[in-house]
Amino acid sequence: MDIVCWWYSAGGKMDYFYGPGRNHLFVPGPVNIPEPVIRAMNRNNEDYRSPAIPAMTKTLLEDVKKIFKTTSGIPFLIPTTGTGAWESALTNTLSPGDRTVSFLIGQFSLLWIDQQQRLGFNVDVVESDWGQGADLDILASKLAEDTAHTIKAVCIVHNETATGVTNNLAKVRKILDDYSHPALFLVDGVSSICALDFRMDEWGVDVALTGSQKALSLPTGMGIVCASPKAIEASKTAKSVRVFFDWKDYLKFYNLGTFWPYTPSIQLLYGLRAALDLLFEEGLENVFERHARLGKATRLAVEAWGLKNCTQKEEWFSDTVTAVVVPPYIDSAEIVRRGWKRYNLSLGLGLNKVAGKVFRIGHLGNLNELQLLGCLAGVEMILKDVGYPVKLGSGVAAACAYLQNNTPLIASRV
């Protein structure tokens, strides 16, 4: 997360450590908020029971389905974070003691597994080295053995931001289909949806979720969950305790046409409207291609620096975050500290098993090529600062060469 330090001065005024210019925010969420979204949110509170907010909410729910690529899914806009969205997905579809298969490949998949266990589910943990993707061969074996269909859900993180690993969801669906297994397919798309291609209906995803502070480029505070008809049906018999996250309450108010079982953030709703409009104006396929360019350019820069990607195979490379492995004599946390202290550049820390070993460059959300090049230039200076023998300009040049040859004209300016 971005490192912001503040204190109360003698006069009682809250302040922060000012740096000239803009903070260069390159953590893998929260991300840069575009100016049109900031302006859309700069408004007073409104009565959410007035005709205006239900009318806007109705259009938001229809448009949110487009980012999941679903026509049959039902979305829920929940005042929460991705962690709350996890809990909503689990407690609405499963009962205590239900067996799940979940893949441990990094810090965020670890946290979701921890949540599943604390909620009382029987979790089959499939662990891989950090830097590898989910071991789908083990999934196939477990499903083949499970002729009694005791596995009630397969839970997977689409894009593990701790290691920069993207999993192949189409393969998961194929394995489920190959064994005609009825398990629910639950997906954390927090750092993928709106940046990487996500096909809820085509891949037979039963619950998908994301957070507002990632590729949607909003402030933190809205967890977006989308449930398939199969998941909605499962929620009718699921016995997990839920109150705040209960889909039933939402569905009741959807049917009434008022949409909200409790008070939403008016400002976030207007921000979401603006964020979706920006995505649709650019075109989702163009958004995915832009993220692919930025991811590739970042990986070329890392290679030019003589450093390694934490992700061990190209098939798992993430287009939203790159985790960079540093030599043993360098503490990656010092790279993050130096970036913030000297260059007003915020990079992602290494987490848990890779703490001190990697730093992360986030390249997701409302971001363009020149912004990324500024980040890469900053990283080169930091590497020099901490004693790594980088050739200044090497990574920037590699990224520039690629981007100059592959960046299209801006569609609205052609």
Coordinates of C-alpha atoms in Angstrom, one line a residue:
M1 CA 0.0 0.0 0.0
D2 CA 1.0 3.6 -0.4
I3 CA 3.1 4.9 2.5
V4 CA 1.7 8.1 3.9
C5 CA 2.8 9.4 7.2
W6 CA 1.0 12.2 9.1
W7 CA 1.0 13.8 12.4
Y8 CA -0.8 16.5 14.5
S9 CA 1.1 19.7 14.6
A10 CA 1.2 21.9 17.7
G11 CA -1.7 23.9 16.3
G12 CA -3.8 20.7 16.1
K13 CA -3.9 20.6 12.3
M14 CA -3.5 17.2 10.7
D15 CA -0.7 17.2 8.1
Y16 CA 1.4 14.9 6.0
F17 CA 4.9 14.8 4.6
Y18 CA 4.6 17.0 1.6
G19 CA 6.7 16.3 -1.5
P20 CA 6.6 18.6 -4.6
G21 CA 4.7 17.4 -7.6
R22 CA 2.5 14.3 -7.6
N23 CA 3.1 11.1 -5.7
H24 CA 3.9 8.4 -8.3
L25 CA 1.7 5.6 -7.1
F26 CA 2.8 2.2 -8.5
V27 CA 1.6 -0.2 -5.8
P28 CA -0.8 -2.9 -7.2
G29 CA -3.7 -1.2 -5.5
P30 CA -4.9 1.2 -4.4
V31 CA -4.2 2.9 -7.7
N32 CA -4.3 6.3 -9.3
I33 CA -7.8 7.9 -9.5
P34 CA -8.5 9.7 -12.8
E35 CA -9.6 13.3 -12.6
P36 CA -13.1 12.7 -14.0
V37 CA -13.8 10.2 -11.2
I38 CA -12.5 12.6 -8.6
R39 CA -14.7 15.4 -10.0
A40 CA -17.7 13.0 -10.1
M41 CA -17.3 12.2 -6.4
N42 CA -16.9 15.8 -5.3
R43 CA -20.5 16.2 -4.3
N44 CA -22.7 16.5 -1.3
N45 CA -24.6 13.7 0.3
E46 CA -28.0 12.8 -1.1
D47 CA -31.1 10.9 0.1
Y48 CA -30.5 7.4 -1.2
R49 CA -34.3 6.8 -0.9
S50 CA -35.0 9.6 -3.4
P51 CA -35.9 8.5 -7.0
A52 CA -32.4 9.6 -8.3
I53 CA -30.3 7.1 -6.5
P54 CA -32.3 3.9 -7.3
A55 CA -32.5 5.0 -10.9
M56 CA -28.7 5.4 -11.0
T57 CA -28.2 2.1 -9.1
K58 CA -30.3 0.2 -11.6
T59 CA -28.1 1.4 -14.5
L60 CA -24.9 0.7 -12.5
L61 CA -26.0 -2.9 -11.8
E62 CA -26.6 -3.5 -15.5
D63 CA -23.3 -1.9 -16.5
V64 CA -21.3 -3.7 -13.8
K65 CA -22.3 -7.0 -15.5
K66 CA -20.3 -5.9 -18.5
I67 CA -17.0 -5.9 -16.7
F68 CA -17.6 -9.5 -15.6
K69 CA -18.8 -10.4 -19.1
T70 CA -22.0 -11.9 -17.8
T71 CA -25.6 -11.6 -18.9
S72 CA -27.1 -13.9 -16.3
G73 CA -25.1 -13.0 -13.2
I74 CA -26.5 -10.8 -10.4
P75 CA -24.1 -8.1 -9.1
F76 CA -24.0 -6.8 -5.5
L77 CA -22.4 -3.4 -4.7
I78 CA -21.3 -3.9 -1.1
P79 CA -19.8 -1.1 1.1
T80 CA -16.7 -3.1 2.0
T81 CA -13.2 -4.1 0.8
G82 CA -12.1 -7.2 -1.1
T83 CA -11.9 -9.1 2.2
G84 CA -15.6 -8.5 2.8
A85 CA -16.3 -9.5 -0.8
W86 CA -14.5 -12.8 -0.1
E87 CA -16.7 -13.4 3.0
S88 CA -19.8 -12.5 1.0
A89 CA -18.9 -15.1 -1.7
L90 CA -18.3 -17.8 0.9
T91 CA -21.0 -17.4 3.4
N92 CA -23.8 -17.0 0.9
T93 CA -23.0 -20.2 -1.0
L94 CA -21.5 -22.6 1.6
S95 CA -22.4 -24.2 5.0
P96 CA -20.0 -24.8 7.9
G97 CA -18.1 -28.1 7.3
D98 CA -18.4 -27.9 3.6
R99 CA -15.3 -29.1 1.7
T100 CA -13.5 -26.6 -0.5
V101 CA -10.4 -26.8 -2.7
S102 CA -8.2 -23.6 -2.5
F103 CA -4.8 -22.8 -4.0
L104 CA -2.1 -21.3 -1.9
I105 CA 0.3 -19.4 -4.2
G106 CA 1.0 -16.2 -2.4
Q107 CA -0.1 -13.8 0.4
F108 CA -3.6 -13.1 -0.8
S109 CA -4.6 -16.6 -1.6
L110 CA -3.2 -17.5 1.9
L111 CA -5.4 -14.9 3.5
W112 CA -8.5 -16.2 1.6
I113 CA -7.7 -19.7 2.8
D114 CA -7.3 -18.4 6.3
Q115 CA -10.8 -16.8 6.1
Q116 CA -12.3 -20.1 4.8
Q117 CA -10.8 -22.0 7.7
R118 CA -12.0 -19.4 10.3
L119 CA -15.5 -19.6 8.8
G120 CA -15.6 -23.3 9.5
F121 CA -15.1 -24.8 6.1
N122 CA -13.0 -28.0 5.5
V123 CA -10.3 -26.6 3.2
D124 CA -8.2 -28.8 1.0
V125 CA -5.1 -26.6 0.5
V126 CA -3.2 -27.1 -2.7
E127 CA 0.2 -25.3 -2.1
S128 CA 2.7 -24.3 -4.8
D129 CA 6.0 -22.4 -4.5
W130 CA 5.5 -18.7 -4.4
G131 CA 6.0 -17.6 -8.0
Q132 CA 4.2 -20.6 -9.5
G133 CA 0.5 -20.8 -10.5
A134 CA -2.1 -23.1 -9.1
D135 CA -1.3 -26.8 -9.5
L136 CA -4.3 -27.8 -11.7
D137 CA -3.0 -31.4 -12.0
I138 CA -3.7 -31.8 -8.3
L139 CA -7.2 -30.3 -8.8
A140 CA -7.9 -32.9 -11.5
S141 CA -6.8 -35.7 -9.2
K142 CA -9.0 -34.5 -6.3
L143 CA -12.0 -34.1 -8.6
A144 CA -11.4 -37.6 -10.1
E145 CA -11.4 -39.1 -6.7
D146 CA -14.4 -37.2 -5.5
T147 CA -17.1 -39.4 -7.0
A148 CA -19.4 -38.6 -4.0
H149 CA -19.1 -34.9 -4.8
T150 CA -18.0 -33.9 -1.3
I151 CA -16.1 -30.9 -2.7
K152 CA -18.6 -28.1 -2.7
A153 CA -16.4 -25.3 -4.1
V154 CA -13.2 -24.6 -5.9
C155 CA -11.7 -21.3 -4.8
I156 CA -9.0 -19.6 -6.7
V157 CA -7.3 -16.2 -6.9
H158 CA -7.2 -15.1 -10.5
N159 CA -4.2 -12.8 -10.1
E160 CA -2.0 -13.2 -7.0
T161 CA -0.6 -9.7 -6.4
A162 CA 2.1 -10.8 -4.0
T163 CA 4.0 -12.7 -6.6
G164 CA 2.6 -11.4 -9.9
V165 CA 1.0 -14.7 -11.0
T166 CA -2.1 -15.0 -13.1
N167 CA -4.0 -18.3 -13.1
N168 CA -5.8 -19.8 -16.2
L169 CA -9.5 -19.9 -15.3
A170 CA -10.5 -21.5 -18.5
K171 CA -8.4 -24.5 -17.6
V172 CA -10.1 -24.7 -14.2
R173 CA -13.5 -24.7 -15.8
K174 CA -12.4 -27.4 -18.3
I175 CA -11.2 -29.7 -15.5
L176 CA -14.5 -29.3 -13.6
D177 CA -16.4 -30.1 -16.8
D178 CA -14.2 -33.0 -17.7
Y179 CA -15.2 -34.7 -14.5
S180 CA -18.8 -33.4 -14.6
H181 CA -18.2 -32.1 -11.1
P182 CA -20.9 -29.8 -9.7
A183 CA -18.6 -27.8 -7.3
L184 CA -19.1 -24.1 -7.3
F185 CA -16.4 -22.1 -9.0
L186 CA -15.5 -19.1 -6.8
V187 CA -12.9 -16.5 -8.1
D188 CA -11.1 -13.6 -6.5
G189 CA -10.7 -11.2 -9.3
V190 CA -9.7 -8.3 -7.1
S191 CA -6.5 -7.3 -9.1
S192 CA -7.7 -8.7 -12.5
I193 CA -11.2 -7.6 -13.3
C194 CA -11.2 -4.5 -15.5
A195 CA -7.5 -5.0 -16.4
L196 CA -7.3 -8.7 -17.5
D197 CA -9.9 -10.4 -19.7
F198 CA -12.5 -12.0 -17.5
R199 CA -15.3 -14.1 -18.9
M200 CA -17.7 -15.1 -16.2
D201 CA -20.3 -16.8 -18.3
E202 CA -17.9 -18.4 -20.8
W203 CA -15.8 -19.8 -18.0
G204 CA -18.7 -20.9 -15.8
V205 CA -17.6 -18.8 -12.8
D206 CA -20.3 -19.0 -10.1
V207 CA -19.1 -16.1 -7.9
A208 CA -16.6 -13.5 -9.0
L209 CA -15.5 -10.5 -7.0
T210 CA -13.4 -7.4 -7.2
G211 CA -12.6 -4.2 -5.2
S212 CA -13.1 -0.6 -6.2
Q213 CA -9.5 0.4 -5.4
K214 CA -7.9 -1.8 -8.1
A215 CA -8.4 -1.6 -11.8
L216 CA -11.7 0.3 -11.5
S217 CA -9.5 3.2 -10.2
L218 CA -11.8 4.3 -7.4
P219 CA -11.1 4.8 -3.7
T220 CA -11.3 1.8 -1.4
G221 CA -14.7 1.0 0.0
M222 CA -16.8 -0.9 -2.5
G223 CA -16.6 -4.7 -2.9
I224 CA -18.3 -5.8 -6.1
V225 CA -19.6 -9.4 -6.1
C226 CA -21.3 -11.1 -9.0
A227 CA -23.2 -14.3 -8.6
S228 CA -24.4 -16.8 -11.2
P229 CA -27.9 -18.3 -11.1
K230 CA -26.4 -21.5 -9.7
A231 CA -24.8 -19.5 -6.8
I232 CA -28.0 -17.7 -6.1
E233 CA -29.7 -21.1 -5.9
A234 CA -27.0 -22.3 -3.5
S235 CA -27.5 -19.2 -1.3
K236 CA -31.1 -20.4 -0.6
T237 CA -29.8 -23.5 1.4
A238 CA -26.4 -22.3 2.6
K239 CA -26.3 -22.3 6.4
S240 CA -23.3 -20.0 7.1
V241 CA -24.2 -17.1 9.3
R242 CA -24.3 -13.8 7.5
V243 CA -26.1 -10.6 8.1
F244 CA -24.3 -7.6 6.6
F245 CA -23.3 -9.6 3.5
D246 CA -26.5 -11.5 3.0
W247 CA -27.6 -11.5 -0.6
K248 CA -31.2 -12.2 0.4
D249 CA -31.5 -8.7 1.8
Y250 CA -30.2 -7.1 -1.4
L251 CA -32.5 -9.2 -3.6
K252 CA -35.4 -8.1 -1.5
F253 CA -34.7 -4.5 -2.1
Y254 CA -33.9 -5.2 -5.8
N255 CA -37.4 -6.5 -6.1
L256 CA -38.8 -3.5 -4.4
G257 CA -36.9 -1.2 -6.8
T258 CA -35.1 0.7 -4.0
F259 CA -32.0 -1.5 -4.3
W260 CA -30.3 -0.7 -0.9
P261 CA -30.8 -2.6 2.3
Y262 CA -28.6 0.0 4.1
T263 CA -27.0 3.3 3.3
P264 CA -24.5 3.3 0.4
S265 CA -21.7 5.8 -0.2
I266 CA -23.3 8.3 -2.6
Q267 CA -19.9 9.6 -3.6
L268 CA -18.6 6.1 -4.5
L269 CA -21.7 5.5 -6.6
Y270 CA -21.1 8.6 -8.7
G271 CA -17.4 7.6 -8.9
L272 CA -18.4 4.2 -10.1
R273 CA -20.6 5.7 -12.8
A274 CA -17.7 7.9 -14.0
A275 CA -15.2 5.0 -13.8
L276 CA -17.4 2.7 -15.9
D277 CA -18.0 5.4 -18.4
L278 CA -14.2 5.8 -18.9
L279 CA -13.7 2.1 -19.3
F280 CA -16.5 1.8 -21.8
E281 CA -15.3 4.9 -23.7
E282 CA -11.8 3.3 -24.1
G283 CA -13.4 -0.1 -24.8
L284 CA -12.8 -3.1 -22.5
E285 CA -10.7 -4.9 -25.1
N286 CA -8.5 -1.8 -25.5
V287 CA -8.2 -1.7 -21.7
F288 CA -6.9 -5.3 -21.7
E289 CA -4.5 -4.6 -24.5
R290 CA -3.1 -1.5 -22.7
H291 CA -2.5 -3.5 -19.6
A292 CA -0.8 -6.2 -21.7
R293 CA 1.5 -3.5 -23.1
L294 CA 2.4 -2.0 -19.8
G295 CA 3.0 -5.5 -18.3
K296 CA 5.3 -6.5 -21.2
A297 CA 7.2 -3.2 -21.0
T298 CA 7.8 -3.6 -17.3
R299 CA 9.1 -7.2 -17.7
L300 CA 11.5 -6.0 -20.5
A301 CA 12.8 -3.3 -18.2
V302 CA 13.4 -5.9 -15.4
E303 CA 15.2 -8.1 -17.8
A304 CA 17.4 -5.2 -19.0
W305 CA 18.3 -4.5 -15.4
G306 CA 19.6 -8.0 -15.0
L307 CA 17.0 -8.9 -12.4
K308 CA 14.5 -11.8 -12.3
N309 CA 10.8 -11.9 -12.3
C310 CA 9.3 -13.7 -9.2
T311 CA 6.9 -15.4 -11.6
Q312 CA 8.6 -18.6 -12.8
K313 CA 6.9 -19.2 -16.1
E314 CA 5.7 -16.9 -18.9
E315 CA 2.3 -18.5 -18.9
W316 CA 1.7 -17.1 -15.4
F317 CA 3.0 -13.5 -16.0
S318 CA 0.7 -10.9 -14.7
D319 CA -0.2 -7.8 -16.7
T320 CA -1.2 -5.9 -13.6
V321 CA 1.8 -6.3 -11.3
T322 CA 5.4 -7.4 -11.6
A323 CA 7.3 -8.8 -8.6
V324 CA 11.0 -8.2 -9.0
V325 CA 13.5 -10.4 -7.2
V326 CA 16.5 -8.5 -5.8
P327 CA 20.0 -10.0 -5.1
P328 CA 20.5 -11.4 -1.6
Y329 CA 22.7 -8.5 -0.5
I330 CA 19.8 -6.0 -1.0
D331 CA 16.8 -5.7 1.2
S332 CA 13.8 -5.0 -1.1
A333 CA 12.1 -3.0 1.7
E334 CA 14.9 -0.5 1.5
I335 CA 14.1 0.0 -2.2
V336 CA 10.5 0.8 -1.3
R337 CA 11.6 3.1 1.5
R338 CA 14.1 4.9 -0.7
G339 CA 11.6 5.4 -3.5
W340 CA 9.2 7.1 -1.2
K341 CA 11.7 9.2 0.8
R342 CA 13.8 10.5 -2.2
Y343 CA 11.7 10.3 -5.3
N344 CA 8.1 10.4 -4.2
L345 CA 7.6 7.0 -5.8
S346 CA 5.4 4.4 -4.1
L347 CA 6.3 0.7 -4.9
G348 CA 4.9 -2.5 -3.4
L349 CA 6.6 -4.3 -0.5
G350 CA 7.4 -8.0 -0.6
L351 CA 5.0 -9.8 1.6
N352 CA 5.4 -12.8 3.9
K353 CA 7.6 -15.4 2.3
V354 CA 9.0 -12.9 -0.2
A355 CA 9.5 -10.0 2.3
G356 CA 12.8 -8.4 1.7
K357 CA 13.3 -10.5 -1.4
V358 CA 11.0 -8.7 -3.9
F359 CA 9.6 -5.4 -4.6
R360 CA 6.4 -5.0 -6.7
I361 CA 5.6 -2.6 -9.5
G362 CA 1.9 -2.2 -10.0
H363 CA 0.8 -1.3 -13.5
L364 CA -3.0 -1.4 -13.4
G365 CA -5.9 1.0 -13.5
N366 CA -6.1 4.3 -15.2
L367 CA -2.4 4.5 -16.3
N368 CA -0.5 5.2 -19.5
E369 CA 2.8 4.5 -21.1
L370 CA 4.6 7.7 -20.0
Q371 CA 3.5 7.3 -16.4
L372 CA 5.0 3.9 -16.4
L373 CA 8.3 5.1 -17.9
G374 CA 8.5 7.7 -15.1
C375 CA 8.2 4.9 -12.6
L376 CA 10.8 2.7 -14.3
A377 CA 13.3 5.7 -14.4
G378 CA 12.7 6.1 -10.7
V379 CA 13.3 2.4 -10.0
E380 CA 16.6 2.7 -11.9
M381 CA 17.8 5.5 -9.7
I382 CA 16.7 3.7 -6.5
L383 CA 18.6 0.5 -7.6
K384 CA 21.7 2.7 -8.1
D385 CA 21.1 4.2 -4.6
V386 CA 21.0 0.9 -2.9
G387 CA 24.2 -0.4 -4.5
Y388 CA 22.9 -2.5 -7.4
P389 CA 25.1 -2.0 -10.5
V390 CA 22.3 -1.0 -12.9
K391 CA 23.1 0.9 -16.1
L392 CA 21.0 4.0 -15.9
G393 CA 18.6 4.1 -18.8
S394 CA 18.8 0.4 -19.6
G395 CA 15.3 -0.6 -18.5
V396 CA 13.7 2.6 -19.7
A397 CA 15.3 2.1 -23.1
A398 CA 14.0 -1.4 -23.4
A399 CA 10.5 -0.4 -22.3
C400 CA 10.6 2.7 -24.6
A401 CA 11.6 0.6 -27.6
Y402 CA 8.7 -1.8 -27.1
L403 CA 6.1 0.8 -26.3
Q404 CA 7.2 3.0 -29.3
N405 CA 6.5 0.1 -31.6
N406 CA 3.3 -1.1 -30.0
T407 CA 1.4 1.8 -28.6
P408 CA -1.6 2.7 -30.8
L409 CA -3.0 6.1 -31.4
I410 CA -5.5 7.2 -28.7
A411 CA -8.8 6.0 -30.1
S412 CA -10.7 9.2 -29.3
R413 CA -8.1 11.3 -31.0
V414 CA -7.7 9.4 -34.3

